[in-house]
């Protein structure tokens, strides 16, 4: 419960110890619910990143962490998973205060976070190599080994979940991790670090809080890391990849999208309707895989839009109490950005929700907006808004729907609504993205399901067993036994 919430101190987790940033500097933490400062976090610099990378290196090469078997690593991650569940309510309250998301969403996020450590804890001892037939007199083994020290930079939209998604697979493979969470919301990550630190050997997991352009940059440029996993904006993702190239290391980038939900005239609209709306309202639309464009076959366009209009008008942005479905956005900056898109949209406004009367005036509330009909190449149909803004685009034929769906620089997720089995397969196959849902939509969750994008949505896969492969490297051992 809220009264038991433990707000972490402005410290970093380095080598199993909670230490202040070397500079002694801290940053204010604001709650989006009321815009008030309620605590501080470390404002770390390059020296703190240096210390964290050194601690991770030592854990990976000679520490207790390096001596564990895969089964032992897995068992520790399973214990951590249970500890997250044991502290889930407190963590959820903290997440809501820090990020502003509705409490029901924070509770769901903690279940998913625990699930990451359960899934990868169970996976740790199931990754194995291969024996490859070669010349007579040779035995060839292919082994999968950890990269070493992995860097992790995550955004503010799902702090706990992103922590789990990125770090659980890396640790399961035996890497030692250094994480830089987002300045705008990282308290749950620090609290998770406290819980983990009672379970994991020192240096396996290190967390350094601070600003992206200082601590994040220092991590991405550090010569002591062997791999980097980044989730956030395409602009920063591009810089991460450039730094990775300078460092001759690999990276995974998860950079968001403008994902389509395609509704054909034969779809079960009663089933589709709540999902279509939720895919952009959930987490205030601040989800990389948000269903931001709804493509509607023209014959059902007017009737579906009338129903979507009704839904959008009923949505109220409110403080993130019990029953809330739309909370505030993360920051004043993000509120201005989303309102800028709404005010300057190059398309007709169909519906606007409301901001609750009792919402604190200093909070970052934005009423959701529905636009349509929107031209496929309109700015609001092409750029990621990262807010509760849905654009509706009419289409006539299946071929046109496919063209529009694939017609952005992004390619993360797609949803297809149709009862026609042939069409389900054809359209799913034609989608240029990393994940396709037929008669459903999966923004968030699904830790078993490989996830990631193409082009401006990034590359590499997280979630599922694939993430264990991303966080490992292959060695081929050729033995001439005569
Ligand atoms: P961002 O700047 O890319 O932030 C993501 C992470 O990168 C944060 O931890 C950030 O730290 C860090 N970072 C920032 N500059 C860095 C640098 N030069 N070197 C290394 N790390 C750096 O994203 P944002 O500003 O929070 O959001 C901007 C837009 O990105 C959003 O409006 C949205 O369109 C998109 N976005 C996408 C996702 C997604 O899940 N794909 C998530 C968030 C945002 P600090 O935050 O502490 O500065
Ligand atoms: Mg905050």
PDB file of C-alpha atoms and ligand atoms in Angstrom, residues 28-32 38 97-100 156 182-187 330 364, ligand 2:
ATOM      1  CA  UNK A  28      14.709  16.482  -8.939  1.00  0.00           C
ATOM      2  CA  UNK A  29      12.038  13.847  -9.514  1.00  0.00           C
ATOM      3  CA  UNK A  30       8.586  15.106 -10.420  1.00  0.00           C
ATOM      4  CA  UNK A  31       5.318  13.197 -10.261  1.00  0.00           C
ATOM      5  CA  UNK A  32       3.294  13.682 -13.472  1.00  0.00           C
ATOM      6  CA  UNK A  38       8.838  14.522  -4.395  1.00  0.00           C
ATOM      7  CA  UNK A  97       3.807   8.052  -8.412  1.00  0.00           C
ATOM      8  CA  UNK A  98       6.931   8.339 -10.567  1.00  0.00           C
ATOM      9  CA  UNK A  99       5.578   7.656 -14.051  1.00  0.00           C
ATOM     10  CA  UNK A 100       1.943   8.706 -13.579  1.00  0.00           C
ATOM     11  CA  UNK A 156      10.568   6.064 -18.980  1.00  0.00           C
ATOM     12  CA  UNK A 182      15.558   7.170 -17.782  1.00  0.00           C
ATOM     13  CA  UNK A 183      15.780  10.365 -15.768  1.00  0.00           C
ATOM     14  CA  UNK A 184      12.017  10.950 -16.030  1.00  0.00           C
ATOM     15  CA  UNK A 185      11.054   7.666 -14.313  1.00  0.00           C
ATOM     16  CA  UNK A 186      13.549   5.284 -12.752  1.00  0.00           C
ATOM     17  CA  UNK A 187      12.516   4.811  -9.107  1.00  0.00           C
ATOM     18  CA  UNK A 330       5.201  11.676 -18.397  1.00  0.00           C
ATOM     19  CA  UNK A 364       0.369  16.631 -17.346  1.00  0.00           C
TER      20      UNK A 364
HETATM   21 MG1  LIG B   2       9.006  11.153 -12.872  1.00  0.00          MG
END
